[in-house]
Short mmCIF file of C-alpha atoms and ligand atoms in Angstrom, two decimals:
data_model
loop_
_atom_site.label_atom_id
_atom_site.label_comp_id
_atom_site.label_asym_id
_atom_site.label_seq_id
_atom_site.Cartn_x
_atom_site.Cartn_y
_atom_site.Cartn_z
CA MET A 1 23.25 175.54 -148.52
CA ALA A 2 23.25 178.50 -151.01
CA GLU A 3 25.87 178.41 -153.86
CA PRO A 4 28.80 180.65 -153.18
CA THR A 5 28.95 183.95 -155.19
CA LEU A 6 31.78 184.54 -157.45
CA SER A 7 33.73 186.73 -155.02
CA ALA A 8 33.43 184.03 -152.22
CA LEU A 9 34.35 181.12 -154.51
CA ASP A 10 37.02 182.86 -156.71
CA PRO A 11 38.27 186.13 -155.24
CA GLU A 12 40.98 186.44 -157.69
CA ILE A 13 38.84 186.45 -160.65
CA ALA A 14 36.20 188.60 -158.86
CA ARG A 15 38.84 191.12 -158.12
CA LEU A 16 40.07 191.19 -161.59
CA ILE A 17 36.53 191.73 -163.25
CA LYS A 18 35.92 194.57 -160.67
CA GLU A 19 39.14 196.08 -161.70
CA GLU A 20 38.39 195.80 -165.24
CA ASN A 21 34.60 197.12 -164.74
CA LYS A 22 36.60 200.16 -162.91
CA ARG A 23 38.95 200.78 -165.84
CA GLU A 24 36.09 200.64 -168.21
CA HIS A 25 34.19 203.18 -166.29
CA GLU A 26 37.27 205.61 -165.61
CA THR A 27 38.81 205.55 -169.01
CA LEU A 28 37.65 206.63 -172.51
CA ARG A 29 37.27 203.55 -174.70
CA LEU A 30 38.57 204.84 -178.35
CA ILE A 31 39.27 201.38 -179.76
CA ALA A 32 37.33 201.53 -183.01
CA SER A 33 36.32 197.96 -182.79
CA GLU A 34 35.01 198.05 -179.11
CA ASN A 35 31.74 199.30 -177.50
CA TYR A 36 29.68 198.65 -174.43
CA ALA A 37 26.97 195.91 -174.55
CA SER A 38 23.92 196.89 -172.60
CA ARG A 39 22.94 195.47 -169.36
CA ALA A 40 20.16 193.53 -170.97
CA VAL A 41 22.72 192.07 -173.61
CA MET A 42 24.94 191.03 -170.63
CA GLU A 43 22.14 189.45 -168.73
CA ALA A 44 21.28 187.27 -171.83
CA THR A 45 24.88 186.37 -172.31
CA GLY A 46 25.60 185.70 -168.45
CA SER A 47 22.41 183.27 -168.48
CA CYS A 48 21.73 179.45 -168.15
CA LEU A 49 21.90 179.29 -171.84
CA THR A 50 25.54 178.82 -171.84
CA ASN A 51 24.84 175.34 -170.52
CA LYS A 52 23.02 174.20 -173.47
CA TYR A 53 24.32 172.11 -176.55
CA SER A 54 22.45 172.55 -179.88
CA GLU A 55 24.34 171.29 -182.93
CA GLY A 56 22.15 171.89 -185.89
CA TYR A 57 19.57 174.50 -186.71
CA ALA A 58 16.02 175.12 -185.33
CA LYS A 59 14.01 172.09 -185.44
CA LYS A 60 16.86 170.01 -186.90
CA ARG A 61 19.07 169.57 -183.85
CA TYR A 62 21.12 166.53 -182.60
CA TYR A 63 20.16 167.14 -178.86
CA GLU A 64 16.96 167.12 -177.20
CA GLY A 65 15.78 169.98 -174.82
CA GLN A 66 15.72 172.68 -177.40
CA GLU A 67 12.19 174.23 -176.67
CA SER A 68 13.73 177.62 -175.57
CA ILE A 69 16.88 177.45 -177.66
CA ASP A 70 14.95 177.00 -181.16
CA GLN A 71 12.75 180.02 -180.36
CA ILE A 72 15.88 182.18 -179.19
CA GLU A 73 17.72 181.43 -182.44
CA GLU A 74 14.59 181.91 -184.63
CA LEU A 75 13.87 185.40 -182.79
CA ALA A 76 17.56 186.44 -183.40
CA ILE A 77 17.27 185.46 -187.09
CA SER A 78 13.83 187.17 -187.72
CA ARG A 79 14.84 190.49 -185.84
CA LEU A 80 18.07 190.66 -187.99
CA LYS A 81 16.11 189.80 -191.35
CA THR A 82 13.85 192.57 -190.62
CA LEU A 83 16.81 195.00 -189.58
CA PHE A 84 19.16 194.35 -192.40
CA GLY A 85 16.55 193.24 -195.04
CA ALA A 86 18.33 190.00 -195.55
CA GLU A 87 16.76 186.77 -197.22
CA HIS A 88 18.61 184.27 -194.94
CA VAL A 89 20.79 184.89 -191.63
CA ASN A 90 23.02 182.66 -189.85
CA VAL A 91 23.86 183.56 -186.06
CA GLN A 92 26.05 180.88 -185.19
CA PRO A 93 29.56 181.95 -186.11
CA TYR A 94 31.59 182.30 -182.85
CA SER A 95 33.01 185.52 -184.21
CA GLY A 96 34.04 187.46 -187.22
CA SER A 97 37.06 185.26 -188.15
CA PRO A 98 35.01 182.02 -188.30
CA ALA A 99 32.16 183.74 -190.18
CA ASN A 100 34.70 184.73 -192.82
CA LEU A 101 36.20 181.04 -192.84
CA ALA A 102 32.59 179.80 -193.56
CA VAL A 103 32.51 182.08 -196.57
CA TYR A 104 35.73 180.44 -197.73
CA LEU A 105 34.35 176.82 -197.02
CA ALA A 106 31.02 177.66 -198.88
CA PHE A 107 32.54 179.11 -202.01
CA CYS A 108 36.19 178.10 -202.50
CA LYS A 109 38.64 175.26 -202.78
CA PRO A 110 42.23 175.45 -201.29
CA GLY A 111 44.37 177.06 -203.84
CA ASP A 112 41.63 179.32 -205.40
CA THR A 113 42.39 182.94 -205.86
CA ILE A 114 40.95 185.51 -203.66
CA MET A 115 41.03 189.14 -203.39
CA GLY A 116 40.69 191.53 -200.43
CA LEU A 117 42.10 194.76 -199.18
CA GLY A 118 45.55 194.40 -197.95
CA LEU A 119 46.02 194.56 -194.18
CA PRO A 120 48.65 197.32 -194.58
CA PHE A 121 45.90 199.34 -196.23
CA GLY A 122 42.97 198.62 -193.61
CA GLY A 123 41.97 195.15 -194.68
CA HIS A 124 41.42 192.26 -192.22
CA LEU A 125 43.68 189.18 -191.46
CA THR A 126 40.99 186.88 -192.91
CA HIS A 127 40.92 188.79 -196.23
CA GLY A 128 43.78 186.73 -197.44
CA HIS A 129 46.87 188.31 -195.40
CA SER A 130 50.03 186.19 -195.49
CA VAL A 131 49.92 184.85 -191.75
CA SER A 132 46.28 183.93 -191.79
CA ILE A 133 45.22 180.58 -192.88
CA THR A 134 43.29 182.61 -195.52
CA GLY A 135 46.61 183.67 -197.26
CA MET A 136 48.04 180.22 -196.65
CA TYR A 137 45.46 177.86 -198.35
CA PHE A 138 44.16 180.45 -200.74
CA LYS A 139 46.21 182.51 -203.54
CA SER A 140 45.68 185.93 -202.20
CA VAL A 141 45.97 188.97 -204.29
CA PRO A 142 45.59 191.95 -202.11
CA TYR A 143 44.57 195.36 -203.49
CA GLY A 144 45.50 198.58 -201.92
CA VAL A 145 44.47 202.17 -201.75
CA ARG A 146 45.70 204.97 -203.99
CA LYS A 147 49.05 206.92 -202.80
CA GLU A 148 47.58 210.39 -203.40
CA ASP A 149 44.35 210.12 -201.31
CA CYS A 150 44.66 206.78 -199.45
CA ARG A 151 41.37 205.77 -200.77
CA ILE A 152 40.36 202.48 -202.34
CA ASP A 153 41.08 202.66 -206.13
CA MET A 154 38.24 200.83 -207.76
CA GLU A 155 40.06 201.01 -211.19
CA GLU A 156 42.91 198.93 -209.45
CA VAL A 157 40.75 196.61 -207.99
CA ARG A 158 38.96 196.09 -211.56
CA LYS A 159 42.53 195.68 -213.20
CA LEU A 160 43.70 193.14 -210.66
CA ALA A 161 40.44 191.26 -210.79
CA LYS A 162 40.58 191.02 -214.77
CA GLU A 163 44.23 189.90 -214.38
CA HIS A 164 43.80 187.28 -211.64
CA ARG A 165 40.10 186.32 -211.80
CA PRO A 166 39.45 185.60 -208.19
CA LYS A 167 36.96 183.04 -207.01
CA LEU A 168 35.97 185.43 -204.29
CA LEU A 169 36.28 189.16 -203.82
CA TRP A 170 36.10 190.85 -200.22
CA ALA A 171 34.71 194.21 -199.95
CA GLY A 172 35.47 194.95 -196.20
CA THR A 173 37.89 196.66 -193.84
CA THR A 174 39.17 197.20 -190.17
CA ALA A 175 40.89 200.51 -190.56
CA TYR A 176 39.52 202.36 -193.31
CA PRO A 177 37.48 205.72 -192.58
CA ARG A 178 35.67 206.00 -195.93
CA THR A 179 32.39 204.73 -197.42
CA LEU A 180 32.66 201.56 -199.46
CA ASP A 181 31.19 201.37 -202.92
CA PHE A 182 29.52 198.18 -202.87
CA ALA A 183 27.88 198.69 -206.12
CA ALA A 184 31.37 199.11 -207.85
CA PHE A 185 32.60 195.98 -206.13
CA ARG A 186 29.47 194.05 -207.42
CA SER A 187 30.11 195.10 -211.06
CA ILE A 188 33.68 193.99 -210.97
CA ALA A 189 32.68 190.75 -209.33
CA ASP A 190 30.20 190.25 -212.29
CA GLU A 191 32.88 191.08 -214.68
CA VAL A 192 34.97 188.29 -213.50
CA GLY A 193 32.45 185.83 -212.24
CA ALA A 194 33.61 186.14 -208.69
CA VAL A 195 31.65 185.59 -205.55
CA LEU A 196 31.35 189.15 -203.80
CA ALA A 197 31.65 188.82 -200.03
CA ALA A 198 31.12 192.04 -197.81
CA ASP A 199 32.68 192.12 -194.39
CA ILE A 200 30.82 194.81 -192.49
CA ALA A 201 32.20 193.81 -189.06
CA HIS A 202 33.19 197.44 -188.18
CA ILE A 203 30.14 199.24 -189.74
CA SER A 204 27.17 196.73 -189.14
CA GLY A 205 25.48 199.03 -186.75
CA LEU A 206 25.88 201.86 -189.26
CA VAL A 207 24.43 199.74 -191.94
CA ALA A 208 21.49 198.63 -189.84
CA THR A 209 20.19 202.17 -189.63
CA GLY A 210 21.26 203.23 -193.23
CA VAL A 211 24.07 205.81 -191.92
CA HIS A 212 26.19 203.63 -194.16
CA PRO A 213 25.01 202.08 -197.38
CA SER A 214 24.20 198.39 -197.13
CA PRO A 215 25.74 195.56 -199.09
CA VAL A 216 22.72 193.40 -198.26
CA GLY A 217 21.06 192.28 -201.46
CA ILE A 218 24.16 193.59 -203.62
CA ALA A 219 26.92 191.12 -202.25
CA ASP A 220 26.32 187.27 -202.44
CA VAL A 221 27.12 187.04 -198.68
CA VAL A 222 27.76 189.40 -195.80
CA THR A 223 29.63 188.87 -192.57
CA SER A 224 29.90 190.78 -189.35
CA THR A 225 30.90 190.49 -185.86
CA THR A 226 28.13 191.61 -183.36
CA HIS A 227 29.98 193.61 -180.81
CA LYS A 228 31.40 196.75 -182.65
CA THR A 229 29.04 199.44 -183.95
CA PHE A 230 26.20 197.01 -183.59
CA ARG A 231 26.76 196.76 -179.83
CA GLY A 232 25.81 193.26 -178.96
CA PRO A 233 27.61 190.36 -177.48
CA ARG A 234 30.84 189.14 -178.83
CA GLY A 235 29.72 186.93 -181.88
CA GLY A 236 29.15 186.65 -185.59
CA MET A 237 26.54 186.71 -188.12
CA ILE A 238 26.22 185.90 -191.96
CA PHE A 239 23.64 187.41 -194.06
CA THR A 240 23.05 185.69 -197.61
CA LYS A 241 20.73 185.46 -200.50
CA LYS A 242 18.40 182.39 -200.37
CA GLU A 243 20.44 180.56 -203.09
CA HIS A 244 23.52 180.46 -201.05
CA ALA A 245 21.85 179.71 -197.54
CA ALA A 246 22.24 175.98 -197.50
CA ALA A 247 25.92 176.30 -198.34
CA ILE A 248 26.65 178.89 -195.65
CA ASP A 249 24.76 176.97 -192.96
CA LYS A 250 26.56 173.72 -193.94
CA ALA A 251 29.91 175.58 -193.81
CA VAL A 252 29.33 176.97 -190.27
CA PHE A 253 27.84 173.73 -189.03
CA PRO A 254 28.92 170.97 -189.30
CA GLY A 255 31.92 172.51 -191.64
CA LEU A 256 33.52 174.64 -189.06
CA GLN A 257 31.79 174.50 -185.74
CA GLY A 258 30.07 172.20 -183.13
CA GLY A 259 27.38 173.64 -181.00
CA PRO A 260 26.53 177.24 -181.22
CA HIS A 261 26.99 179.61 -178.22
CA ASN A 262 23.25 179.98 -177.26
CA HIS A 263 23.89 182.57 -174.69
CA THR A 264 25.64 184.74 -177.45
CA THR A 265 22.60 184.01 -179.64
CA ALA A 266 20.38 185.57 -177.08
CA GLY A 267 22.61 188.52 -176.54
CA ILE A 268 22.39 189.03 -180.55
CA ALA A 269 18.49 188.73 -180.39
CA VAL A 270 18.55 191.56 -177.56
CA ALA A 271 20.92 193.75 -179.49
CA ALA A 272 18.90 193.40 -182.57
CA LEU A 273 15.84 194.41 -180.69
CA GLU A 274 17.58 197.52 -179.24
CA ALA A 275 18.92 198.32 -182.76
CA GLN A 276 15.03 198.35 -183.92
CA ALA A 277 14.30 201.33 -181.71
CA PRO A 278 14.33 204.71 -183.22
CA GLU A 279 17.04 206.00 -180.73
CA TYR A 280 19.48 203.42 -182.09
CA LYS A 281 19.40 205.43 -185.60
CA VAL A 282 20.17 208.59 -183.70
CA TYR A 283 23.02 206.75 -181.84
CA THR A 284 24.65 205.58 -185.08
CA GLN A 285 24.46 209.04 -186.71
CA ASN A 286 25.77 210.46 -183.68
CA ILE A 287 28.76 208.02 -183.72
CA VAL A 288 29.62 209.52 -187.23
CA ASP A 289 29.02 213.06 -186.28
CA ASN A 290 31.40 212.61 -183.33
CA ALA A 291 34.01 210.81 -185.55
CA LYS A 292 33.70 213.83 -187.93
CA ALA A 293 34.24 216.28 -185.16
CA LEU A 294 37.08 214.51 -183.60
CA GLY A 295 38.80 214.39 -186.90
CA GLU A 296 38.18 218.02 -187.65
CA ALA A 297 39.58 219.05 -184.12
CA LEU A 298 42.63 216.98 -184.70
CA VAL A 299 43.24 218.48 -188.10
CA ALA A 300 42.95 221.92 -186.62
CA ARG A 301 45.62 221.00 -184.01
CA GLY A 302 48.11 219.81 -186.86
CA PHE A 303 47.51 216.00 -186.74
CA SER A 304 47.50 214.26 -190.21
CA VAL A 305 44.28 212.45 -190.52
CA VAL A 306 44.52 209.82 -193.18
CA THR A 307 42.20 210.66 -196.18
CA GLY A 308 41.62 214.16 -194.36
CA GLY A 309 38.60 212.77 -192.25
CA THR A 310 36.00 210.17 -192.09
CA ASP A 311 32.69 208.98 -193.33
CA ASN A 312 32.30 206.27 -190.60
CA HIS A 313 33.12 205.64 -186.75
CA LEU A 314 36.88 205.58 -187.08
CA LEU A 315 39.89 207.86 -187.75
CA LEU A 316 43.41 206.78 -188.60
CA ILE A 317 46.02 209.29 -187.74
CA ASP A 318 49.68 209.29 -189.15
CA LEU A 319 51.79 210.70 -186.59
CA THR A 320 54.88 211.09 -188.67
CA ASN A 321 54.79 214.75 -188.56
CA LYS A 322 54.53 214.72 -184.75
CA ASN A 323 57.78 212.61 -184.59
CA VAL A 324 56.10 210.22 -182.22
CA PRO A 325 55.74 206.57 -183.10
CA GLY A 326 52.13 205.10 -182.98
CA LYS A 327 53.01 202.75 -180.10
CA VAL A 328 54.51 205.48 -177.91
CA ALA A 329 51.59 207.72 -178.62
CA SER A 330 48.94 205.01 -177.86
CA LYS A 331 50.77 203.93 -174.59
CA ALA A 332 50.91 207.43 -173.27
CA LEU A 333 47.42 208.14 -174.12
CA ALA A 334 46.35 204.95 -172.56
CA ARG A 335 48.13 205.94 -169.23
CA ALA A 336 46.26 209.41 -169.66
CA GLY A 337 42.89 207.37 -169.83
CA MET A 338 42.40 207.44 -173.55
CA VAL A 339 42.42 203.83 -174.66
CA ALA A 340 43.14 203.50 -178.54
CA ASN A 341 45.46 201.26 -180.50
CA TYR A 342 48.48 201.71 -182.47
CA ASN A 343 47.94 200.93 -186.24
CA ALA A 344 49.78 200.96 -189.53
CA VAL A 345 48.87 203.76 -191.97
CA PRO A 346 48.95 203.13 -195.69
CA PHE A 347 52.33 202.90 -197.19
CA ASP A 348 53.79 202.86 -193.57
CA PRO A 349 57.51 202.89 -193.72
CA ARG A 350 57.65 201.36 -189.96
CA LYS A 351 56.88 197.78 -189.10
CA PRO A 352 53.62 196.59 -188.02
CA PHE A 353 54.42 196.07 -184.41
CA ASP A 354 55.75 199.71 -184.21
CA PRO A 355 53.83 201.61 -186.99
CA SER A 356 53.27 205.19 -187.49
CA GLY A 357 49.75 205.64 -186.89
CA LEU A 358 47.03 205.53 -184.42
CA ARG A 359 43.43 204.33 -185.00
CA LEU A 360 40.43 206.01 -182.96
CA GLY A 361 36.79 205.11 -182.92
CA THR A 362 33.80 206.79 -181.48
CA PRO A 363 31.19 204.07 -180.97
CA ALA A 364 31.90 203.54 -177.26
CA VAL A 365 32.25 207.10 -176.27
CA THR A 366 28.92 207.77 -178.20
CA SER A 367 27.39 204.88 -176.14
CA ARG A 368 28.14 207.04 -173.16
CA LYS A 369 26.13 209.85 -174.74
CA MET A 370 29.27 211.88 -175.17
CA GLY A 371 29.07 214.62 -177.90
CA LYS A 372 30.78 217.24 -179.94
CA ASP A 373 31.99 219.15 -176.96
CA VAL A 374 33.69 216.18 -175.42
CA MET A 375 35.28 215.45 -178.81
CA LEU A 376 36.83 218.82 -178.89
CA LYS A 377 38.10 218.21 -175.17
CA LEU A 378 39.48 214.91 -176.45
CA ALA A 379 41.31 216.48 -179.13
CA ASP A 380 42.89 219.08 -176.74
CA TRP A 381 44.13 216.17 -174.47
CA MET A 382 45.28 214.03 -177.34
CA ASP A 383 47.30 217.06 -178.44
CA GLU A 384 48.81 217.57 -175.07
CA ILE A 385 49.69 213.97 -174.62
CA VAL A 386 51.14 213.38 -178.15
CA SER A 387 53.23 216.53 -177.65
CA ALA A 388 54.82 215.20 -174.49
CA PRO A 389 54.52 211.61 -174.40
CA GLU A 390 57.04 211.13 -171.61
CA ASP A 391 55.62 213.85 -169.22
CA GLU A 392 54.33 211.65 -166.64
CA ALA A 393 53.04 214.63 -164.55
CA LYS A 394 51.08 215.83 -167.38
CA ILE A 395 49.81 212.42 -168.22
CA ALA A 396 48.61 211.90 -164.58
CA ARG A 397 46.75 215.39 -164.54
CA VAL A 398 45.00 214.38 -167.79
CA ALA A 399 44.18 210.96 -166.45
CA GLY A 400 42.33 212.76 -163.54
CA GLU A 401 40.54 215.05 -165.83
CA VAL A 402 39.51 212.12 -167.85
CA ARG A 403 38.34 210.16 -164.82
CA ASP A 404 36.21 213.34 -163.74
CA LEU A 405 34.64 213.53 -167.20
CA CYS A 406 33.72 209.85 -167.18
CA ALA A 407 32.11 210.04 -163.94
CA SER A 408 29.35 212.29 -165.61
CA TYR A 409 28.77 209.83 -168.61
CA PRO A 410 27.86 206.36 -167.32
CA ALA A 411 28.72 203.51 -169.75
CA PRO A 412 25.93 201.06 -170.63
CA GLY A 413 26.22 197.79 -168.84
CA ILE A 414 28.96 198.95 -166.37
CA VAL A 415 28.24 198.93 -162.61
CA VAL A 416 29.55 201.70 -160.89
N1 DSN B 1 40.26 192.92 -184.10
C1 DSN B 1 39.27 193.78 -184.82
C2 DSN B 1 39.65 195.20 -184.83
O1 DSN B 1 40.10 195.74 -183.93
O2 DSN B 1 39.30 195.79 -186.05
C3 DSN B 1 39.19 193.11 -186.29
O3 DSN B 1 39.00 191.86 -186.10
#
C-alpha cells in the first residue's frame, strides 16, 4: 500500500502549513531577517538527507554510508569558498547563534573580555548581551552608536578596546542600516591583540556579490546565517583563515554539535549555486535600491528614519514623532498585510518588549521582484496605517489592496 500523504496522515499539520503558505503569499514580508528560499532549496531541504547521521567532516566520519553526504558537504564548501573568497568554510552550524558560540569556544575561555555592538544599538544577543550565555560566561563590554547620528563611533570602539583589551571583538549587527568599516575594526583588533569576528548574518547575500564590502580576509573569522539576504535554508556557516580552520571545526564538532543537518547543507549548496548566477548580483543591488527608495519615501511622509536612510537591506524607523509605539504600529501593519517587527531604536526610552521603533527589510519583497513603484505604494500604506492604527475599516481595505498586489508578484518557493 502506498504511504499516506501528509494531508491524509496529519490533516491538522497539513492545514496549518497550507495556511502559512497562503499567509506568505498574500502578505508583504518586511521582516529584515526573512526571505523566501527557492523551490530548489526547499526540495533539497525536504529530501531524504534528513535521515542521515554524519558526525565528523568529509572523509573523517563516525558512521558509514557517507558516499553522497561527503560530496554534498564538499560541494557546499567549494561553492561558498568561490563565492566569498574564503580559505576555509564550515557549513555545519545549525544557525547563526551556534556559529557564534563556536567562535567563543575556538578563541575564548569563560571570563574573557569580549566586545560587540550592544543589543539596544542594533547588535545581536550573542555578541555579549546580558541575558545570553555570551553575556553570562564572558565579561562583555558593549559599544554603542553616536548620539548625534546613530552611527557606530569607531573612536569609541578604539577607546573601549584600549581600556578593556578584549580577547574577541565582534563587528556585526542585526538592526543597523549602515555599512560596517571592517578595516577600521581590524586595525583596532590589531592594536589590542584581539581576535576579530565579523557576523554578517544579515548582509551575507550583499557581501557575496560585493554590494556590501566583505570582511573575508580581513576578520579572523566570519559567521553568518544562510537564510536572510543569502536566501538559503535556515542554517549557519563560518568562514575563516586557514590558520584557524582546525580550531573552528573542532569547536563546531565535537565542541558544540553532533551530527550536521545534511538536508540543510544540501540547501546551502543550492543557494550558493543560485548566488553565483549574474541575476543574483542584480537581485542584491535591487534589495538595497528598494530599501533606499522606501526610506526616502517614508522620510517624505514625515517618518523619522534612524541615521536618515540606509546603505543596506534594512530601515529602522523611530515612531516617537508619530505618537505610536512600535508594537502598536507593527501589529496594525501586520493586520493590513505588511509584516514587520517592532524594534528598539538607539537610546530608546521605552522597554525592549514595547519599544519606539519598527524594523523593515526589503530582501523578501525584492525576491518577489517588487521594485521602486511598489516601495512608494508601501510607504503610502504605512503612512495610512500608522496614522490610524485602530481604524479597522481602513486596515481591512489596505489588507485587500496588499492581497491584490501580492497576487501579481509570486514568491519563490510558495505554491499558490
Ligand atoms: N532573529 C534575527 C533577526 O531578526 O535579526 C537575528 O538572529
